[in-house]
């Protein structure tokens, strides 16, 4: 026992507390006693097993015969708390989904509350389709009983512990999980997939690092454009580069900038809570407010960066600036209007992209701008898209080197004219590794983004083909009844898998369903708080719109479709509810924003989604059945299974 205890203690990052030592000694003793009759059964035990994606450690991983047990001990606990059950379930889910050697073996999560009263009830294992059992809750005298039941219940080949230990861990983190892991010191290679089917995030990150190093060495300036499908990991690439260079005294000091306020706020709070918890566990507690101050230099709001550069004509402290969702930067008209109204700068003559590049151009030696670009995601009036960045480089910065993703030529980027102009100058290079081709968000199916694009483009044959591929691993359901959708979401989600209800910001006539988009939600609480908080997404009461969810994700989503986007045989009809009635949207730009809103909503889920198209009402002309029925029928005819 002493030898095992010594190994755990010397390799653990936890604080050297008496309570922690006592817990380890208790765990070792209980396992020795429970495993006595299986001393000849092949297996292995791992204590404090690190789960990088979740930023946590499972107390015990036990491989025994054909079953893997994830065991979490709650020393001194008399009850089985809901969050403790979800914790051990999350660890088991992480191994099942992202550890290659665990994909096809039986996993049994076990919660041990050491002071809980023993139950005489026979344990019933209700395994899901992927051979992951529901969590089993026992007292400290039930471990041997659980092991015996599991080995008798489940069949299969004996797990090879040596092969399991070297199995590749290929996670697909949420952006919140990724930011936490990077900030805690994990490399991008540890927390992202590296399979041949996905364009490797590490390859893109390394290429950007090489461009930065080359630019510094040559004492020149450069701009890079990184593209990717929704959920491909563009934000993760930006965070990885910024996280490598956080020393303000270094010439390579970098800053990750985003104009997406909800994303920045959610990441700030997630990192602060994580740092607060981790330091407390290490015996170095700090106030949550102090933790919030510490994380703010890692991720910054682009508008604060812009305002600092307006106030000071000197070069910024950073030589490298990574602009996430660069397509949202304002065009000339919107920028000029804002500067005159809000900043008392009449006569301002630059678009937002041109001004932001000019800030880095103030450096007398070298600088790098990295634009992380999503396609078809402009959702705000006045957003310039990526073409204005390209035009600004061509117009005002002739000496800058330019590194382009070849996918910028595709129609959804609306950049052909600006690219043609750039192609005629020197110092322009096309780099295929600057495109992230595969969605990592929907890890159960890489073709969700393709399906959504085909659906919104109304390419029926292509939509049906991609839907058939998607449905193999990514359930999508269709219903007209919101209660059914809520019930389905709750049935699908396991552990702390997050689910929520999302709608278009123009969905003004869902109020009879108790959905009011005018009620503003707090994205931080909606995305981060738990199942016991009515303000969280779990309650399925408050809804988030495309503005709150863009750049973030849910495991399971419910998309409620209103009459703002209507299917018609000749094409989509776009509507805006004004006053007491719907009005047609005829501006092509506003039509594009509306369709992009649904593109954002339909690509938020990582594991599955349900689409609700209401039935409408014969008594309410603003919710006439004709506003909804054709859309529902078309989605059903495409092959989306109906609840």
XYZ file of C-alpha atoms in Angstrom:
643
model
C 0.000 0.000 0.000
C 2.809 2.386 0.930
C 4.505 1.881 -2.429
C 1.312 2.678 -4.375
C 0.606 5.673 -2.150
C 4.143 7.001 -2.656
C 3.844 6.822 -6.452
C 0.534 8.697 -6.438
C 1.807 11.364 -4.055
C 5.037 12.073 -5.962
C 3.291 12.432 -9.340
C 0.157 14.310 -8.275
C -0.356 18.038 -8.864
C -2.750 18.300 -5.923
C -1.805 20.124 -2.751
C -0.035 17.986 -0.166
C -3.012 18.032 2.230
C -3.709 15.550 5.016
C -7.277 15.081 3.727
C -6.004 14.185 0.245
C -3.512 11.683 1.653
C -6.250 10.087 3.751
C -8.507 9.813 0.687
C -5.791 8.054 -1.350
C -5.047 5.618 1.468
C -8.750 4.842 1.797
C -9.118 4.254 -1.961
C -6.110 1.932 -2.059
C -7.400 -0.060 0.907
C -10.906 -0.423 -0.503
C -9.615 -1.563 -3.898
C -7.192 -4.094 -2.385
C -10.032 -5.622 -0.426
C -12.500 -5.587 -3.316
C -10.116 -7.069 -5.890
C -8.974 -10.020 -3.797
C -10.902 -12.718 -5.639
C -9.834 -11.384 -9.052
C -6.103 -11.417 -8.331
C -5.548 -13.824 -11.253
C -7.706 -11.872 -13.723
C -5.728 -9.803 -16.275
C -6.006 -6.096 -15.639
C -4.421 -2.814 -14.583
C -5.157 0.116 -12.263
C -4.481 3.800 -12.953
C -4.842 6.394 -10.183
C -5.480 10.106 -10.868
C -5.914 9.507 -14.601
C -5.739 12.857 -16.442
C -8.540 13.856 -18.837
C -7.004 16.857 -20.705
C -10.182 17.857 -22.557
C -12.155 18.146 -19.320
C -9.284 19.528 -17.284
C -9.848 16.900 -14.594
C -8.588 13.608 -13.193
C -10.525 10.413 -12.682
C -9.773 8.923 -9.261
C -9.326 5.384 -10.619
C -9.384 3.667 -13.993
C -9.632 -0.105 -13.484
C -9.171 -2.504 -16.396
C -10.369 -5.952 -15.370
C -11.163 -8.742 -17.773
C -13.397 -7.373 -20.501
C -14.616 -4.282 -18.598
C -13.173 -0.826 -17.939
C -14.368 0.735 -14.677
C -14.178 4.495 -14.089
C -14.359 4.892 -10.305
C -14.865 8.195 -8.521
C -14.647 8.281 -4.713
C -16.430 10.824 -2.547
C -14.838 10.295 0.849
C -17.204 11.000 3.736
C -20.245 11.489 1.469
C -23.552 9.958 2.563
C -25.540 10.876 -0.542
C -25.017 10.543 -4.289
C -24.973 14.154 -5.466
C -26.190 14.858 -8.985
C -23.010 16.700 -9.923
C -20.878 13.786 -8.675
C -22.870 11.322 -10.811
C -22.435 13.583 -13.843
C -18.714 13.934 -13.092
C -17.970 10.197 -13.273
C -20.288 9.888 -16.286
C -18.374 12.682 -18.058
C -15.059 10.896 -17.509
C -16.500 7.694 -18.950
C -18.021 9.549 -21.913
C -14.702 11.230 -22.650
C -12.897 7.901 -22.837
C -15.665 6.350 -24.922
C -15.791 9.195 -27.435
C -12.164 10.254 -27.715
C -9.813 7.464 -26.571
C -9.328 5.110 -29.524
C -8.638 2.023 -27.419
C -11.881 2.595 -25.470
C -14.254 2.962 -28.431
C -15.392 -0.649 -28.557
C -15.015 -1.873 -24.986
C -17.527 -1.874 -22.149
C -17.164 1.050 -19.739
C -18.876 1.156 -16.361
C -18.799 4.449 -14.405
C -18.978 3.909 -10.643
C -19.591 6.508 -7.930
C -18.530 5.492 -4.421
C -19.954 7.555 -1.539
C -17.993 6.038 1.335
C -20.591 6.754 4.026
C -23.665 5.817 2.007
C -25.911 3.074 3.397
C -25.521 -0.193 1.521
C -28.456 -1.077 -0.707
C -29.647 -4.682 -1.073
C -31.047 -4.024 -4.555
C -29.405 -6.021 -7.328
C -27.553 -3.730 -9.691
C -29.118 -3.513 -13.140
C -26.863 -2.335 -15.933
C -28.700 -0.335 -18.554
C -26.063 -0.011 -21.248
C -26.448 2.514 -24.055
C -25.889 1.579 -27.680
C -22.172 2.377 -27.418
C -21.528 -0.046 -24.510
C -21.333 2.681 -21.921
C -23.288 1.707 -18.812
C -25.317 4.160 -16.793
C -23.514 5.299 -13.628
C -23.661 2.885 -10.703
C -23.878 4.406 -7.202
C -22.610 2.373 -4.241
C -21.232 2.624 -0.727
C -17.677 1.609 0.125
C -18.684 -2.033 0.658
C -20.203 -2.439 -2.798
C -17.147 -2.337 -5.078
C -16.655 -6.098 -5.249
C -20.374 -6.590 -5.910
C -20.317 -4.129 -8.820
C -17.266 -5.807 -10.344
C -18.848 -9.253 -10.099
C -22.118 -8.042 -11.619
C -20.390 -6.252 -14.486
C -18.096 -9.146 -15.387
C -21.077 -11.508 -15.380
C -23.358 -9.143 -17.313
C -21.028 -8.054 -20.118
C -19.226 -10.340 -22.540
C -16.260 -9.561 -24.745
C -12.551 -10.015 -25.212
C -10.149 -9.389 -22.360
C -8.756 -5.852 -22.520
C -5.049 -5.736 -23.346
C -3.806 -3.224 -20.762
C -0.564 -2.502 -22.621
C -2.397 -1.688 -25.855
C -5.014 0.344 -24.005
C -2.377 2.450 -22.271
C -0.747 3.501 -25.554
C -4.069 4.081 -27.343
C -4.321 7.503 -28.970
C -6.410 10.151 -27.270
C -8.059 12.197 -30.025
C -10.445 14.626 -28.391
C -12.769 17.131 -29.973
C -13.089 19.824 -27.320
C -15.645 22.549 -27.133
C -14.046 25.953 -27.474
C -14.529 26.471 -23.732
C -12.780 23.173 -22.942
C -10.019 23.953 -25.435
C -9.360 27.381 -23.953
C -9.194 25.881 -20.469
C -6.773 23.170 -21.537
C -4.498 25.538 -23.474
C -4.441 28.022 -20.615
C -3.568 25.180 -18.221
C -0.504 24.352 -20.306
C -1.644 21.557 -22.613
C -0.421 21.620 -26.216
C -2.880 21.790 -29.086
C -1.725 18.294 -30.112
C -3.044 16.932 -26.798
C -6.500 18.403 -27.071
C -7.338 18.071 -30.762
C -7.830 15.301 -33.247
C -4.875 14.259 -35.353
C -6.482 11.746 -37.707
C -5.972 11.771 -41.445
C -9.658 12.524 -42.005
C -9.328 15.968 -40.465
C -7.027 18.741 -41.558
C -4.636 18.775 -38.652
C -4.960 21.795 -36.426
C -1.373 21.304 -35.323
C -0.186 21.588 -38.951
C -1.967 24.920 -39.374
C -0.657 26.197 -36.047
C 2.902 25.196 -36.899
C 2.703 26.874 -40.306
C 1.463 30.110 -38.763
C 4.267 29.948 -36.190
C 6.780 29.482 -39.008
C 5.351 32.472 -40.919
C 5.605 34.590 -37.762
C 9.210 33.515 -37.222
C 10.140 34.139 -40.887
C 8.484 37.566 -40.842
C 10.361 38.573 -37.727
C 13.648 37.322 -39.154
C 13.161 39.201 -42.432
C 12.012 42.349 -40.595
C 8.892 42.679 -42.754
C 5.143 42.608 -42.231
C 2.637 39.929 -43.200
C -1.034 39.071 -43.085
C -2.434 35.521 -43.116
C -5.972 34.379 -43.911
C -7.084 31.104 -42.314
C -10.410 29.677 -43.487
C -12.519 26.795 -42.280
C -15.981 25.311 -42.208
C -18.103 26.025 -39.102
C -16.654 24.178 -36.125
C -13.357 23.323 -37.819
C -11.222 24.872 -35.089
C -10.267 28.321 -36.346
C -10.689 29.839 -32.885
C -8.613 27.030 -31.394
C -5.779 27.828 -33.819
C -5.872 31.486 -32.774
C -5.900 30.645 -29.075
C -3.012 28.221 -29.547
C -0.785 30.842 -31.196
C -1.689 33.469 -28.590
C -1.098 31.015 -25.741
C 2.435 30.289 -26.955
C 3.446 33.927 -26.620
C 1.937 35.433 -23.472
C 5.100 37.103 -22.161
C 4.665 40.866 -22.575
C 8.430 41.334 -22.533
C 8.879 39.059 -25.538
C 9.023 40.400 -29.096
C 6.707 37.549 -30.071
C 4.007 38.648 -27.622
C 0.671 37.920 -29.313
C -2.933 38.768 -28.669
C -6.110 36.891 -29.584
C -8.844 39.401 -30.468
C -12.522 38.843 -31.076
C -15.412 41.204 -31.631
C -17.779 38.475 -30.460
C -18.712 39.834 -27.027
C -20.571 36.725 -25.775
C -17.668 34.467 -26.788
C -15.100 36.670 -25.052
C -17.200 36.938 -21.895
C -17.889 33.201 -21.725
C -14.222 32.319 -22.229
C -13.072 34.899 -19.669
C -15.428 33.509 -17.037
C -14.673 29.868 -17.864
C -10.918 30.433 -17.570
C -11.311 32.437 -14.367
C -13.498 29.795 -12.703
C -11.105 27.065 -13.799
C -8.042 28.928 -12.513
C -9.811 29.713 -9.247
C -10.685 26.025 -8.741
C -7.274 24.652 -9.780
C -5.290 26.997 -7.528
C -7.570 26.188 -4.617
C -6.937 22.463 -5.163
C -3.188 23.152 -5.196
C -3.410 24.953 -1.860
C -2.882 28.411 -3.408
C -6.363 29.959 -3.230
C -7.087 33.306 -4.888
C -10.216 35.399 -5.133
C -12.389 34.813 -8.188
C -12.087 38.516 -9.048
C -8.301 38.208 -9.085
C -8.541 35.168 -11.340
C -10.756 37.140 -13.720
C -8.140 39.900 -13.938
C -5.375 37.416 -14.698
C -7.089 35.749 -17.671
C -8.087 38.920 -19.505
C -4.754 39.388 -21.265
C -5.068 35.972 -22.930
C -8.336 36.795 -24.738
C -9.283 40.385 -25.521
C -12.173 42.199 -27.116
C -11.176 43.669 -30.469
C -13.102 46.862 -29.693
C -10.900 47.533 -26.663
C -7.824 47.023 -28.847
C -9.267 49.431 -31.424
C -10.045 52.064 -28.789
C -6.533 51.818 -27.316
C -5.068 52.399 -30.775
C -7.378 55.378 -31.308
C -6.197 56.925 -28.056
C -2.479 56.312 -28.689
C -0.775 56.897 -32.044
C 2.139 54.625 -31.131
C 2.435 50.958 -32.086
C 0.618 48.478 -29.860
C 2.632 46.332 -27.473
C 1.836 43.251 -29.569
C 3.684 42.406 -32.778
C 1.194 39.632 -33.588
C -2.587 40.117 -33.601
C -5.008 37.284 -34.315
C -8.459 38.502 -35.338
C -11.095 35.815 -34.885
C -14.207 35.908 -37.068
C -12.554 38.625 -39.113
C -15.466 38.626 -41.559
C -17.487 40.555 -38.950
C -15.320 43.686 -39.167
C -17.235 46.761 -40.296
C -17.236 48.220 -43.769
C -16.320 51.862 -44.438
C -19.837 53.297 -44.058
C -20.507 51.560 -40.740
C -17.083 52.513 -39.347
C -17.340 56.160 -40.386
C -20.821 56.397 -38.888
C -19.673 54.811 -35.614
C -16.588 57.020 -35.317
C -18.623 60.173 -35.813
C -21.430 59.210 -33.398
C -19.576 57.350 -30.656
C -15.965 58.520 -30.794
C -16.356 62.148 -31.894
C -14.135 61.503 -34.911
C -15.819 63.210 -37.876
C -13.946 62.748 -41.121
C -12.642 59.272 -40.225
C -11.852 57.650 -43.577
C -10.915 53.997 -42.947
C -12.946 50.814 -42.770
C -12.411 48.757 -39.633
C -10.090 46.241 -41.371
C -7.935 49.028 -42.809
C -7.658 50.755 -39.432
C -6.796 47.535 -37.575
C -4.055 46.669 -40.074
C -2.729 50.225 -39.822
C -2.337 49.790 -36.053
C 0.118 46.930 -36.560
C 1.729 48.795 -39.446
C 2.929 51.396 -36.921
C 5.697 49.035 -35.837
C 8.960 50.194 -37.421
C 10.280 46.643 -37.805
C 7.889 43.718 -38.225
C 4.308 42.657 -37.529
C 1.880 39.857 -38.341
C -1.895 39.943 -38.649
C -3.793 36.644 -38.717
C -7.405 36.725 -39.909
C -9.493 33.704 -38.910
C -12.376 33.590 -41.354
C -15.686 31.738 -41.331
C -17.735 31.369 -44.483
C -21.371 32.405 -44.706
C -21.444 33.712 -41.135
C -22.017 37.463 -41.533
C -25.102 38.192 -39.447
C -24.836 41.909 -38.580
C -25.631 44.983 -40.633
C -22.479 46.678 -41.854
C -20.239 43.619 -41.737
C -17.756 43.874 -44.556
C -16.954 40.211 -45.013
C -13.406 39.201 -45.843
C -13.259 41.143 -49.105
C -12.625 44.437 -47.272
C -9.538 43.020 -45.522
C -8.179 41.971 -48.912
C -9.092 45.288 -50.522
C -7.459 47.228 -47.675
C -4.193 45.297 -48.103
C -4.234 45.916 -51.844
C -5.122 49.579 -51.451
C -2.998 50.771 -48.536
C -0.292 48.248 -47.602
C 1.662 47.388 -50.747
C 4.740 46.117 -48.878
C 2.983 43.546 -46.726
C 3.410 39.861 -47.543
C 0.107 38.028 -47.973
C -0.591 34.341 -47.207
C -3.961 33.128 -48.480
C -6.075 30.042 -48.010
C -7.080 28.768 -51.478
C -10.688 28.419 -50.260
C -11.093 32.196 -50.278
C -11.914 31.754 -53.968
C -15.169 29.991 -53.109
C -18.371 31.882 -53.731
C -19.530 32.189 -50.115
C -16.574 34.429 -49.260
C -17.648 37.021 -51.887
C -13.988 37.967 -52.422
C -13.340 37.371 -56.138
C -12.705 40.996 -57.139
C -10.344 41.688 -54.228
C -8.470 38.417 -54.857
C -8.065 39.240 -58.552
C -6.508 42.577 -57.633
C -4.102 40.962 -55.144
C -3.063 38.244 -57.585
C -1.276 40.841 -59.728
C 1.199 41.883 -57.012
C 4.322 40.257 -55.593
C 4.569 38.713 -52.148
C 1.295 36.789 -52.339
C 1.377 33.065 -51.517
C -1.378 30.462 -51.479
C -1.098 27.993 -48.596
C -3.361 24.940 -48.582
C -2.637 24.251 -44.908
C -4.340 27.540 -43.998
C -7.731 25.888 -44.563
C -9.408 23.670 -41.962
C -11.647 21.450 -44.024
C -13.390 19.256 -41.486
C -15.801 20.229 -38.756
C -14.524 19.149 -35.363
C -17.581 20.456 -33.546
C -19.936 17.720 -34.677
C -17.516 14.927 -33.874
C -20.143 12.259 -34.504
C -20.381 13.349 -38.134
C -17.995 15.529 -40.108
C -20.653 16.360 -42.705
C -23.121 18.388 -40.654
C -21.826 21.703 -42.035
C -22.094 20.321 -45.572
C -25.669 19.172 -44.911
C -26.646 22.623 -43.585
C -25.023 24.410 -46.524
C -26.869 22.188 -49.005
C -30.146 22.663 -47.132
C -29.920 26.455 -47.146
C -28.821 26.403 -50.800
C -31.920 24.230 -51.493
C -29.868 21.628 -53.325
C -32.318 18.810 -52.660
C -30.403 15.809 -54.001
C -27.179 16.879 -52.298
C -29.077 17.577 -49.067
C -30.614 14.101 -49.077
C -27.232 12.458 -49.740
C -25.421 14.350 -47.002
C -28.320 13.822 -44.566
C -28.100 10.041 -45.028
C -24.398 10.211 -44.162
C -24.975 12.502 -41.180
C -27.735 10.403 -39.637
C -25.408 7.406 -39.181
C -23.805 9.045 -36.182
C -25.507 12.401 -35.647
C -29.224 12.148 -34.839
C -31.462 14.873 -36.261
C -35.164 14.913 -35.529
C -38.092 17.026 -36.690
C -41.244 17.854 -34.773
C -44.037 20.394 -34.529
C -44.327 20.119 -30.764
C -41.907 21.857 -28.407
C -42.598 19.549 -25.404
C -41.579 16.547 -27.523
C -38.379 18.311 -28.498
C -37.526 19.098 -24.877
C -38.193 15.500 -23.857
C -36.004 14.178 -26.679
C -33.093 16.439 -25.704
C -33.199 15.338 -22.078
C -33.300 11.680 -23.120
C -30.252 12.028 -25.383
C -27.930 13.972 -23.083
C -25.682 12.074 -20.674
C -23.608 13.432 -17.821
C -22.999 17.149 -18.199
C -23.544 17.163 -21.957
C -25.007 20.597 -22.523
C -28.262 21.156 -24.342
C -30.243 24.296 -25.062
C -32.893 25.967 -27.178
C -31.823 28.419 -29.890
C -33.792 30.628 -32.281
C -33.301 33.369 -34.832
C -33.148 36.885 -33.397
C -35.942 37.722 -35.854
C -38.224 34.967 -34.509
C -40.759 37.420 -33.138
C -43.860 35.199 -33.290
C -42.824 32.378 -30.993
C -44.211 34.150 -27.927
C -47.282 31.848 -27.780
C -44.732 29.055 -27.182
C -43.247 31.073 -24.277
C -40.259 32.031 -26.421
C -39.551 35.767 -26.448
C -36.327 36.771 -28.211
C -36.593 40.256 -26.740
C -35.714 38.824 -23.307
C -31.929 39.032 -23.234
C -30.095 36.079 -21.788
C -26.727 36.230 -20.056
C -24.514 34.021 -22.284
C -22.100 33.378 -19.401
C -24.777 31.837 -17.199
C -26.532 30.199 -20.150
C -23.363 28.395 -21.293
C -21.510 27.812 -18.015
C -23.962 27.388 -15.156
C -25.296 24.007 -14.112
C -28.540 22.097 -14.109
C -29.615 23.682 -10.827
C -29.687 27.231 -12.259
C -32.845 28.350 -14.077
C -30.750 30.770 -16.150
C -28.693 27.990 -17.698
C -29.393 26.400 -21.070
C -30.295 23.135 -19.312
C -33.652 24.498 -18.148
C -34.834 24.939 -21.757
C -36.638 28.124 -20.782
C -34.416 31.027 -21.870
C -33.462 30.911 -25.542
C -30.257 32.120 -27.141
C -30.047 33.650 -30.616
C -27.369 33.522 -33.278
C -25.701 36.525 -31.648
C -25.208 34.712 -28.327
C -24.179 31.319 -29.724
C -21.926 32.187 -32.662
C -18.457 30.815 -31.976
C -19.750 28.633 -29.143
C -21.471 25.252 -29.171
C -23.853 22.854 -27.472
C -23.775 19.078 -27.354
C -27.472 18.891 -28.240
C -29.553 21.722 -29.652
C -33.206 22.496 -30.231
C -33.666 24.899 -33.162
C -37.120 26.483 -33.254
C -37.939 27.723 -36.770
C -40.174 30.783 -37.074
C -41.874 32.453 -40.025
C -38.943 34.758 -40.743
C -37.451 32.215 -43.176
C -40.083 30.377 -45.208
C -39.787 27.642 -47.767
C -41.446 28.311 -51.094
C -41.079 26.241 -54.288
C -39.364 29.150 -56.026
C -36.896 29.987 -53.247
C -36.662 31.117 -49.652
C -38.901 33.962 -48.555
C -37.326 36.322 -46.021
C -39.461 38.237 -43.523
C -39.082 40.644 -40.648
C -41.806 41.206 -38.047
C -42.409 44.930 -37.649
C -45.163 46.435 -35.550
C -48.060 44.035 -35.914
C -47.234 42.134 -39.105
C -44.579 40.389 -41.155
C -42.912 42.355 -43.963
C -40.885 40.976 -46.847
C -37.147 41.541 -46.685
C -36.018 42.588 -50.144
C -32.438 43.739 -49.509
C -30.036 41.029 -50.696
C -27.652 41.821 -47.853
C -30.397 41.434 -45.225
C -31.591 38.235 -46.881
C -28.056 36.876 -46.642
C -27.829 37.850 -42.972
C -31.094 36.014 -42.250
C -30.006 32.810 -43.980
C -26.643 33.025 -42.245
C -28.486 33.271 -38.923
C -30.041 29.879 -39.590
C -26.659 28.568 -40.756
C -25.229 29.524 -37.372
C -28.157 27.976 -35.483
C -28.094 24.710 -37.424
C -24.337 24.201 -36.919
C -24.135 24.696 -33.127
C -24.681 21.065 -32.060
C -21.840 18.624 -31.470
C -23.848 15.432 -31.097
C -27.368 15.948 -32.432
C -30.280 18.342 -32.805
C -34.027 18.553 -33.023
C -35.768 21.082 -35.276
C -39.168 22.431 -34.241
C -41.419 23.975 -36.883
C -44.596 25.153 -35.092
C -48.057 24.370 -36.434
C -49.264 27.946 -36.583
C -52.777 29.046 -35.670
C -56.013 29.621 -37.567
C -56.910 32.336 -35.050
C -53.691 34.327 -35.389
C -52.898 35.852 -38.811
C -49.294 36.483 -37.720
C -48.861 32.729 -37.264
C -50.789 31.435 -40.236
C -50.227 27.766 -41.045
C -48.925 28.714 -44.488
C -45.941 30.417 -42.855
C -44.825 27.087 -41.367
C -46.397 24.106 -43.154
C -44.340 24.256 -46.393
C -41.080 24.472 -44.420
C -42.037 21.512 -42.232
C -43.164 19.420 -45.208
C -39.960 20.151 -47.117
C -37.725 19.212 -44.191
C -39.702 16.004 -43.674
C -39.567 15.162 -47.392
C -35.783 15.555 -47.329
C -35.692 12.602 -44.945
C -35.313 14.144 -41.478
C -36.935 11.626 -39.099
C -40.076 12.919 -37.394
C -40.577 12.513 -33.646
